Amino acid sequence: MKEISATVAMHSLVQEKKARGETIYHFAAGDPLLDTPSTIIQAVSEAIQHQPILYPPVAGIPDLRASAAAWVNHKYGCQYALEHTLITPGGKFALFAALQHLLQEGDEVLFVSPYWVSYPQIVRLFKAHPVVMLTKAENQWKLTPDLLQKHLTARSKILILNNAGNPTGTLYQKKELIALMEVATRAGLFVISDEVYSELVYDQHCFYSCGALAEQVLVIQSCSKNFAMTGWRVGFAFGPEPLIQAMTALQGHATSGPSIVSQWAALAALSKHDEITDFVRSSMQKRRRFFMDTFNTLFASHLPYPPSTLYAFIPLSIFNTSLNSTEFCNQLLTQHNIACVPGIAFGQEGYIRMAFCEQEERIQEGLLALHKATSC
Ligand code: PLP
């Protein structure tokens, strides 16, 4: 391995510039910038004082596993028990461990483009082949049963479905998911449903979990986005018991699981899940509205509000540039201190991804700087 993740590379350059005292207009990282709620801080402070800080059980502390399963069962109609649940160091490691266990050399893993940057890299790491299914903006960047069917071969092993989707904000309706699960089941595919943005779903839109719709599914969840807890590094995997056992064994050798301190924080977060996820959602919904309204006014555009996640996926045509997405983003960062991620990092040239995670004043300053930088 391979290539450094584009979002991580961008983040590192931003940190270097910040360390030199430069002001950065930050639209790159999907880090919902909110303070950790006081309930979590209090619970962790008390636990640190009164409990020993030792190795956690490899699969995660049982109370947390039970609470995590209860959370997705209650929210999304799943039926997971403790033995279907693994606590991981972020959703990313859940995906990594699952693919490491499931993949053999030459297997094909299907997912759409635009995709989350880590999918092709992790798949290649295990000598399997990414099969990228190109989707279109006019179809809300959605995978359809026909498109999936067209890409099936004798080597097709896994479908990774990212709902709600990074970088496009694509959100699937229940009937669309059922139709996709039918094709996947008929083809004998195992489905990894990456649902780490499930609570960042706005307006009248609803989220449906594949974990409630098919058997051969692993659901990837996380505290990072839904609970605005990226730095705590707690993720969850929910799925068939044999797979969870295999991933647990792997985690035992690879990481021993997330820090017990972070697991206490996650337990406190889950004990107030509705309160916290409502707060994160409403904060991000406000920032999304502010970002999109300001952007559309400045650039005289009519981009729709993304129905979910933390990102706007913006066509370069709006900026009237002849640069490709990498050149455009490099120029913005090096010359104007504006950090965005090139669409090509997600497999889609001609676009950039802008995160609306900052506070409104910072969004305003950043968009004004972007407008100035692109109008000369
Ligand atoms: N899946 C998607 C689609 C993501 O965008 C991310 C993070 O950006 C992750 C998984 C991993 O999140 P974490 O490891 O912070 O839980």
CSV table of C-alpha atoms and ligand atoms in Angstrom, one decimal:
chain,number,residue,atom,x,y,z
A,1,MET,CA,0.0,0.0,0.0
A,2,LYS,CA,-0.2,2.1,-1.9
A,3,GLU,CA,-1.7,5.6,-2.2
A,4,ILE,CA,-2.3,7.8,0.7
A,5,SER,CA,-6.0,8.7,1.0
A,6,ALA,CA,-6.6,12.0,-0.8
A,7,THR,CA,-8.6,13.3,2.1
A,8,VAL,CA,-5.9,12.4,4.6
A,9,ALA,CA,-3.2,14.0,2.3
A,10,MET,CA,-5.2,17.2,2.1
A,11,HIS,CA,-5.7,17.2,5.9
A,12,SER,CA,-1.9,16.8,6.4
A,13,LEU,CA,-1.1,19.7,4.1
A,14,VAL,CA,-3.7,21.8,5.9
A,15,GLN,CA,-2.2,21.0,9.3
A,16,GLU,CA,1.3,22.0,8.0
A,17,LYS,CA,-0.1,25.3,6.8
A,18,LYS,CA,-1.9,25.9,10.1
A,19,ALA,CA,1.3,25.1,12.0
A,20,ARG,CA,3.0,27.9,10.0
A,21,GLY,CA,0.3,30.2,11.3
A,22,GLU,CA,-1.7,30.5,8.0
A,23,THR,CA,-5.5,30.8,8.1
A,24,ILE,CA,-7.1,28.0,6.2
A,25,TYR,CA,-10.7,27.9,4.8
A,26,HIS,CA,-11.5,24.4,5.6
A,27,PHE,CA,-13.9,22.5,3.3
A,28,ALA,CA,-11.9,19.3,3.1
A,29,ALA,CA,-12.5,17.1,6.1
A,30,GLY,CA,-15.8,15.4,7.0
A,31,ASP,CA,-15.3,16.3,10.7
A,32,PRO,CA,-18.6,17.7,12.2
A,33,LEU,CA,-17.0,20.4,14.2
A,34,LEU,CA,-19.0,20.4,17.5
A,35,ASP,CA,-17.9,20.2,21.1
A,36,THR,CA,-18.2,16.7,22.7
A,37,PRO,CA,-21.5,16.9,24.7
A,38,SER,CA,-20.9,17.4,28.5
A,39,THR,CA,-22.6,14.1,29.4
A,40,ILE,CA,-19.9,12.3,27.5
A,41,ILE,CA,-17.1,14.3,29.1
A,42,GLN,CA,-18.6,13.8,32.6
A,43,ALA,CA,-19.1,10.0,32.1
A,44,VAL,CA,-15.5,9.6,30.8
A,45,SER,CA,-14.0,11.7,33.6
A,46,GLU,CA,-15.8,9.7,36.3
A,47,ALA,CA,-14.9,6.4,34.7
A,48,ILE,CA,-11.2,7.4,34.5
A,49,GLN,CA,-11.2,8.2,38.2
A,50,HIS,CA,-13.0,5.1,39.4
A,51,GLN,CA,-12.2,2.3,37.0
A,52,PRO,CA,-8.9,0.7,35.9
A,53,ILE,CA,-7.8,1.6,32.4
A,54,LEU,CA,-6.9,-1.9,31.1
A,55,TYR,CA,-7.1,-3.8,27.9
A,56,PRO,CA,-10.8,-3.9,26.9
A,57,PRO,CA,-12.4,-7.2,25.8
A,58,VAL,CA,-11.4,-7.7,22.2
A,59,ALA,CA,-14.9,-7.5,20.8
A,60,GLY,CA,-15.6,-4.4,22.9
A,61,ILE,CA,-17.1,-3.9,26.4
A,62,PRO,CA,-20.3,-6.0,26.6
A,63,ASP,CA,-22.5,-3.1,27.7
A,64,LEU,CA,-21.4,-1.1,24.7
A,65,ARG,CA,-22.0,-4.0,22.3
A,66,ALA,CA,-25.5,-4.4,23.8
A,67,SER,CA,-26.2,-0.7,23.6
A,68,ALA,CA,-25.0,-0.4,20.0
A,69,ALA,CA,-27.2,-3.3,18.9
A,70,ALA,CA,-30.2,-1.9,20.8
A,71,TRP,CA,-29.6,1.4,19.1
A,72,VAL,CA,-29.7,0.1,15.5
A,73,ASN,CA,-32.5,-2.3,16.3
A,74,HIS,CA,-34.6,0.6,17.8
A,75,LYS,CA,-33.7,3.1,15.0
A,76,TYR,CA,-33.7,0.9,11.9
A,77,GLY,CA,-35.7,-2.2,12.8
A,78,CYS,CA,-32.6,-4.5,12.8
A,79,GLN,CA,-32.5,-7.6,15.0
A,80,TYR,CA,-28.9,-7.8,16.2
A,81,ALA,CA,-27.8,-9.4,19.5
A,82,LEU,CA,-24.5,-9.1,21.4
A,83,GLU,CA,-22.9,-11.9,19.3
A,84,HIS,CA,-23.7,-10.0,16.1
A,85,THR,CA,-21.9,-6.9,17.3
A,86,LEU,CA,-18.3,-5.9,17.2
A,87,ILE,CA,-16.8,-2.6,18.5
A,88,THR,CA,-13.9,-1.4,16.2
A,89,PRO,CA,-11.5,1.5,16.1
A,90,GLY,CA,-13.7,3.5,13.8
A,91,GLY,CA,-15.9,2.3,10.9
A,92,LYS,CA,-12.8,2.2,8.7
A,93,PHE,CA,-11.3,-0.8,10.6
A,94,ALA,CA,-14.6,-2.6,10.6
A,95,LEU,CA,-14.6,-2.4,6.8
A,96,PHE,CA,-10.9,-3.4,6.7
A,97,ALA,CA,-11.3,-6.4,8.9
A,98,ALA,CA,-14.4,-7.6,7.0
A,99,LEU,CA,-12.7,-7.4,3.7
A,100,GLN,CA,-9.5,-9.0,5.0
A,101,HIS,CA,-11.5,-12.0,6.2
A,102,LEU,CA,-13.9,-12.3,3.2
A,103,LEU,CA,-11.6,-11.7,0.2
A,104,GLN,CA,-9.5,-14.1,-1.7
A,105,GLU,CA,-7.1,-13.1,-4.4
A,106,GLY,CA,-8.9,-12.3,-7.7
A,107,ASP,CA,-12.4,-11.8,-6.1
A,108,GLU,CA,-14.4,-8.8,-7.4
A,109,VAL,CA,-15.8,-6.2,-5.1
A,110,LEU,CA,-18.5,-4.0,-6.6
A,111,PHE,CA,-19.2,-0.4,-5.6
A,112,VAL,CA,-20.3,2.8,-7.3
A,113,SER,CA,-18.4,5.8,-8.4
A,114,PRO,CA,-18.3,8.4,-6.9
A,115,TYR,CA,-17.0,6.2,-4.0
A,116,TRP,CA,-15.5,6.8,-0.6
A,117,VAL,CA,-11.8,7.1,-1.2
A,118,SER,CA,-10.7,4.1,0.9
A,119,TYR,CA,-12.9,1.4,-0.9
A,120,PRO,CA,-10.6,0.7,-3.9
A,121,GLN,CA,-7.4,1.0,-1.8
A,122,ILE,CA,-8.6,-1.5,0.8
A,123,VAL,CA,-9.9,-3.9,-1.8
A,124,ARG,CA,-6.5,-3.8,-3.7
A,125,LEU,CA,-4.6,-4.4,-0.5
A,126,PHE,CA,-6.2,-7.8,-0.3
A,127,LYS,CA,-5.3,-8.6,-4.0
A,128,ALA,CA,-9.0,-8.4,-5.0
A,129,HIS,CA,-10.4,-6.3,-7.9
A,130,PRO,CA,-12.5,-3.2,-7.4
A,131,VAL,CA,-15.4,-3.2,-9.9
A,132,VAL,CA,-16.5,0.4,-10.2
A,133,MET,CA,-20.0,1.0,-11.4
A,134,LEU,CA,-20.3,4.5,-12.8
A,135,THR,CA,-23.4,6.5,-11.7
A,136,LYS,CA,-24.7,9.8,-13.0
A,137,ALA,CA,-25.7,13.1,-11.4
A,138,GLU,CA,-29.0,13.1,-13.2
A,139,ASN,CA,-29.8,9.8,-11.5
A,140,GLN,CA,-28.8,11.2,-8.1
A,141,TRP,CA,-25.6,9.1,-8.4
A,142,LYS,CA,-27.7,6.0,-7.5
A,143,LEU,CA,-26.9,2.4,-8.2
A,144,THR,CA,-29.8,0.6,-9.9
A,145,PRO,CA,-30.6,-3.1,-10.1
A,146,ASP,CA,-29.8,-3.0,-13.8
A,147,LEU,CA,-26.5,-1.4,-13.3
A,148,LEU,CA,-25.6,-3.9,-10.6
A,149,GLN,CA,-26.7,-6.8,-12.8
A,150,LYS,CA,-24.6,-5.6,-15.7
A,151,HIS,CA,-21.4,-5.7,-13.6
A,152,LEU,CA,-21.9,-9.3,-12.2
A,153,THR,CA,-19.4,-11.9,-13.2
A,154,ALA,CA,-18.4,-15.4,-11.9
A,155,ARG,CA,-15.8,-13.6,-9.6
A,156,SER,CA,-18.3,-11.2,-8.0
A,157,LYS,CA,-18.1,-11.6,-4.3
A,158,ILE,CA,-19.1,-8.5,-2.4
A,159,LEU,CA,-21.2,-5.4,-3.0
A,160,ILE,CA,-20.2,-2.4,-0.9
A,161,LEU,CA,-23.2,0.0,-0.7
A,162,ASN,CA,-22.7,3.4,0.9
A,163,ASN,CA,-26.0,4.7,2.1
A,164,ALA,CA,-26.1,7.7,3.0
A,165,GLY,CA,-23.3,8.3,0.5
A,166,ASN,CA,-20.0,10.1,0.7
A,167,PRO,CA,-19.2,12.3,-1.4
A,168,THR,CA,-22.6,12.9,-3.1
A,169,GLY,CA,-25.1,12.8,-0.2
A,170,THR,CA,-27.0,10.1,-2.2
A,171,LEU,CA,-29.8,8.5,-0.1
A,172,TYR,CA,-31.7,5.4,-1.1
A,173,GLN,CA,-35.4,4.8,-0.6
A,174,LYS,CA,-36.6,1.6,1.0
A,175,LYS,CA,-37.9,0.1,-2.2
A,176,GLU,CA,-34.7,0.9,-4.0
A,177,LEU,CA,-32.7,-1.0,-1.4
A,178,ILE,CA,-35.1,-3.9,-1.5
A,179,ALA,CA,-34.6,-4.2,-5.3
A,180,LEU,CA,-30.8,-4.0,-4.9
A,181,MET,CA,-30.8,-6.6,-2.1
A,182,GLU,CA,-32.9,-8.9,-4.3
A,183,VAL,CA,-30.3,-8.8,-7.1
A,184,ALA,CA,-27.4,-9.2,-4.6
A,185,THR,CA,-29.1,-12.2,-2.9
A,186,ARG,CA,-29.9,-13.9,-6.3
A,187,ALA,CA,-26.2,-13.4,-7.3
A,188,GLY,CA,-24.9,-14.8,-4.0
A,189,LEU,CA,-23.2,-11.5,-3.2
A,190,PHE,CA,-22.3,-10.6,0.4
A,191,VAL,CA,-23.3,-7.0,1.1
A,192,ILE,CA,-21.3,-4.6,3.2
A,193,SER,CA,-23.6,-1.7,3.9
A,194,ASP,CA,-21.6,1.4,5.0
A,195,GLU,CA,-24.1,3.4,7.0
A,196,VAL,CA,-21.8,5.7,9.0
A,197,TYR,CA,-23.9,8.8,8.0
A,198,SER,CA,-27.3,7.2,8.8
A,199,GLU,CA,-28.3,10.0,11.2
A,200,LEU,CA,-27.1,12.8,9.0
A,201,VAL,CA,-30.3,12.7,6.9
A,202,TYR,CA,-32.1,16.0,6.5
A,203,ASP,CA,-35.5,17.5,5.8
A,204,GLN,CA,-38.3,15.0,5.2
A,205,HIS,CA,-35.9,12.2,4.1
A,206,CYS,CA,-35.8,8.8,5.9
A,207,PHE,CA,-32.9,6.4,6.3
A,208,TYR,CA,-33.3,2.7,5.9
A,209,SER,CA,-30.7,0.1,6.9
A,210,CYS,CA,-29.9,-2.9,4.7
A,211,GLY,CA,-29.4,-4.7,8.0
A,212,ALA,CA,-33.2,-4.9,8.3
A,213,LEU,CA,-33.7,-5.9,4.7
A,214,ALA,CA,-31.4,-8.9,3.9
A,215,GLU,CA,-29.5,-11.7,5.7
A,216,GLN,CA,-26.1,-11.7,4.1
A,217,VAL,CA,-25.2,-8.2,5.2
A,218,LEU,CA,-22.6,-6.6,7.4
A,219,VAL,CA,-23.6,-3.1,8.6
A,220,ILE,CA,-20.7,-0.7,9.2
A,221,GLN,CA,-21.6,2.0,11.8
A,222,SER,CA,-19.6,4.6,13.7
A,223,CYS,CA,-19.7,7.3,16.4
A,224,SER,CA,-17.6,9.5,14.1
A,225,LYS,CA,-20.2,11.3,12.0
A,226,ASN,CA,-23.6,10.5,13.6
A,227,PHE,CA,-22.4,11.5,17.1
A,228,ALA,CA,-19.7,14.0,16.0
A,229,MET,CA,-17.0,11.9,17.7
A,230,THR,CA,-14.4,11.5,15.0
A,231,GLY,CA,-11.4,11.7,17.3
A,232,TRP,CA,-12.7,9.0,19.7
A,233,ARG,CA,-12.3,6.4,17.0
A,234,VAL,CA,-15.2,4.1,17.8
A,235,GLY,CA,-17.0,2.1,15.1
A,236,PHE,CA,-19.4,-0.8,15.0
A,237,ALA,CA,-19.9,-3.9,12.8
A,238,PHE,CA,-23.2,-5.7,12.9
A,239,GLY,CA,-23.6,-9.0,11.0
A,240,PRO,CA,-23.7,-12.8,10.9
A,241,GLU,CA,-22.1,-14.3,14.0
A,242,PRO,CA,-19.4,-16.3,12.2
A,243,LEU,CA,-18.2,-13.2,10.4
A,244,ILE,CA,-18.2,-11.2,13.6
A,245,GLN,CA,-16.2,-14.0,15.3
A,246,ALA,CA,-13.6,-14.0,12.5
A,247,MET,CA,-13.4,-10.2,12.6
A,248,THR,CA,-13.0,-10.3,16.4
A,249,ALA,CA,-10.1,-12.8,16.0
A,250,LEU,CA,-8.5,-10.5,13.5
A,251,GLN,CA,-9.0,-7.4,15.7
A,252,GLY,CA,-7.4,-9.3,18.6
A,253,HIS,CA,-4.2,-9.6,16.5
A,254,ALA,CA,-4.3,-6.3,14.8
A,255,THR,CA,-5.5,-3.6,17.3
A,256,SER,CA,-7.0,-5.2,20.5
A,257,GLY,CA,-10.0,-2.9,19.8
A,258,PRO,CA,-10.5,0.8,20.5
A,259,SER,CA,-9.2,2.4,23.7
A,260,ILE,CA,-11.4,1.5,26.7
A,261,VAL,CA,-11.7,5.3,27.4
A,262,SER,CA,-13.2,5.8,24.0
A,263,GLN,CA,-15.6,2.9,24.6
A,264,TRP,CA,-16.8,4.6,27.8
A,265,ALA,CA,-17.4,7.7,25.8
A,266,ALA,CA,-19.3,5.8,23.2
A,267,LEU,CA,-21.4,4.1,25.9
A,268,ALA,CA,-22.3,7.5,27.3
A,269,ALA,CA,-23.2,8.8,23.8
A,270,LEU,CA,-25.4,5.8,23.1
A,271,SER,CA,-27.2,6.3,26.4
A,272,LYS,CA,-28.4,9.7,25.1
A,273,HIS,CA,-28.4,8.7,21.4
A,274,ASP,CA,-31.6,10.6,20.3
A,275,GLU,CA,-30.6,13.8,22.1
A,276,ILE,CA,-27.0,13.8,20.7
A,277,THR,CA,-27.9,12.7,17.1
A,278,ASP,CA,-30.7,15.2,17.0
A,279,PHE,CA,-28.3,17.9,18.0
A,280,VAL,CA,-25.7,16.9,15.5
A,281,ARG,CA,-28.3,16.6,12.7
A,282,SER,CA,-29.9,20.0,13.4
A,283,SER,CA,-26.5,21.7,13.6
A,284,MET,CA,-25.3,20.2,10.4
A,285,GLN,CA,-28.6,20.8,8.7
A,286,LYS,CA,-28.3,24.5,9.5
A,287,ARG,CA,-24.7,24.6,8.2
A,288,ARG,CA,-25.8,22.8,5.0
A,289,ARG,CA,-28.5,25.3,4.4
A,290,PHE,CA,-26.2,28.2,5.1
A,291,PHE,CA,-23.5,26.7,2.9
A,292,MET,CA,-25.8,26.0,-0.1
A,293,ASP,CA,-27.6,29.3,0.1
A,294,THR,CA,-24.4,31.3,0.3
A,295,PHE,CA,-22.8,29.3,-2.4
A,296,ASN,CA,-25.8,29.5,-4.8
A,297,THR,CA,-26.0,33.3,-4.2
A,298,LEU,CA,-22.3,33.9,-4.8
A,299,PHE,CA,-22.0,31.7,-7.8
A,300,ALA,CA,-25.5,32.3,-9.3
A,301,SER,CA,-26.0,28.6,-9.2
A,302,HIS,CA,-29.0,26.4,-8.4
A,303,LEU,CA,-27.3,23.4,-6.7
A,304,PRO,CA,-29.9,21.4,-4.7
A,305,TYR,CA,-29.4,20.7,-1.0
A,306,PRO,CA,-27.8,17.3,-0.6
A,307,PRO,CA,-30.3,15.0,1.3
A,308,SER,CA,-27.7,13.6,3.6
A,309,THR,CA,-24.1,13.5,4.9
A,310,LEU,CA,-21.7,16.5,5.3
A,311,TYR,CA,-20.8,17.3,1.7
A,312,ALA,CA,-21.7,19.1,-1.4
A,313,PHE,CA,-20.4,17.5,-4.6
A,314,ILE,CA,-19.9,20.5,-6.9
A,315,PRO,CA,-19.3,20.5,-10.7
A,316,LEU,CA,-16.2,22.3,-11.8
A,317,SER,CA,-18.2,23.9,-14.6
A,318,ILE,CA,-19.6,26.4,-12.0
A,319,PHE,CA,-16.1,27.8,-11.6
A,320,ASN,CA,-15.5,28.3,-15.3
A,321,THR,CA,-12.1,26.7,-15.1
A,322,SER,CA,-10.2,24.6,-17.6
A,323,LEU,CA,-8.2,22.9,-14.8
A,324,ASN,CA,-8.9,19.3,-13.7
A,325,SER,CA,-10.1,18.7,-10.2
A,326,THR,CA,-6.7,17.9,-8.8
A,327,GLU,CA,-5.1,21.0,-10.4
A,328,PHE,CA,-8.0,23.1,-9.3
A,329,CYS,CA,-7.9,22.0,-5.6
A,330,ASN,CA,-4.1,22.3,-5.5
A,331,GLN,CA,-4.3,25.8,-6.8
A,332,LEU,CA,-7.0,26.7,-4.3
A,333,LEU,CA,-5.0,25.3,-1.4
A,334,THR,CA,-1.5,26.5,-2.3
A,335,GLN,CA,-2.5,30.0,-3.6
A,336,HIS,CA,-5.6,30.8,-1.6
A,337,ASN,CA,-5.5,28.6,1.5
A,338,ILE,CA,-8.9,27.0,0.6
A,339,ALA,CA,-9.0,23.3,1.2
A,340,CYS,CA,-11.4,21.1,-0.9
A,341,VAL,CA,-11.1,17.5,-2.2
A,342,PRO,CA,-10.8,16.8,-6.0
A,343,GLY,CA,-13.6,14.7,-7.4
A,344,ILE,CA,-11.0,12.3,-9.0
A,345,ALA,CA,-10.1,11.1,-5.5
A,346,PHE,CA,-13.7,9.7,-5.5
A,347,GLY,CA,-13.4,8.4,-9.0
A,348,GLN,CA,-15.3,11.3,-10.6
A,349,GLU,CA,-13.4,13.9,-12.6
A,350,GLY,CA,-15.0,17.3,-13.1
A,351,TYR,CA,-16.2,17.8,-9.5
A,352,ILE,CA,-14.9,18.9,-6.2
A,353,ARG,CA,-16.2,17.9,-2.7
A,354,MET,CA,-16.8,20.6,-0.2
A,355,ALA,CA,-17.7,19.7,3.4
A,356,PHE,CA,-20.0,22.1,5.3
A,357,CYS,CA,-18.7,21.2,8.8
A,358,GLU,CA,-17.4,24.5,9.9
A,359,GLN,CA,-19.3,27.2,11.8
A,360,GLU,CA,-21.3,29.7,9.7
A,361,GLU,CA,-18.9,32.6,9.9
A,362,ARG,CA,-16.1,30.4,8.8
A,363,ILE,CA,-18.2,29.0,5.9
A,364,GLN,CA,-19.0,32.6,4.9
A,365,GLU,CA,-15.4,33.7,4.9
A,366,GLY,CA,-14.3,30.6,3.0
A,367,LEU,CA,-17.0,30.9,0.3
A,368,LEU,CA,-16.2,34.6,-0.2
A,369,ALA,CA,-12.5,33.7,-0.5
A,370,LEU,CA,-13.4,31.0,-3.0
A,371,HIS,CA,-15.6,33.4,-5.0
A,372,LYS,CA,-12.7,35.9,-5.1
A,373,ALA,CA,-10.2,33.3,-6.0
A,374,THR,CA,-12.2,32.0,-8.9
A,375,SER,CA,-13.5,35.3,-10.3
A,376,CYS,CA,-10.1,36.7,-11.3
B,1,PLP,N1,-17.3,5.2,5.5
B,1,PLP,C1,-17.4,6.4,4.9
B,1,PLP,C2,-18.3,6.5,3.7
B,1,PLP,C3,-16.7,7.5,5.4
B,1,PLP,O1,-16.9,8.7,4.8
B,1,PLP,C4,-15.9,7.3,6.5
B,1,PLP,C5,-15.1,8.5,7.0
B,1,PLP,O2,-14.9,9.5,6.4
B,1,PLP,C6,-15.8,6.1,7.1
B,1,PLP,C7,-16.5,5.0,6.6
B,1,PLP,C8,-14.9,5.8,8.3
B,1,PLP,O3,-15.3,6.5,9.4
B,1,PLP,P1,-14.7,6.3,10.8
B,1,PLP,O4,-13.5,5.3,10.6
B,1,PLP,O5,-14.2,7.6,11.3
B,1,PLP,O6,-15.7,5.7,11.6
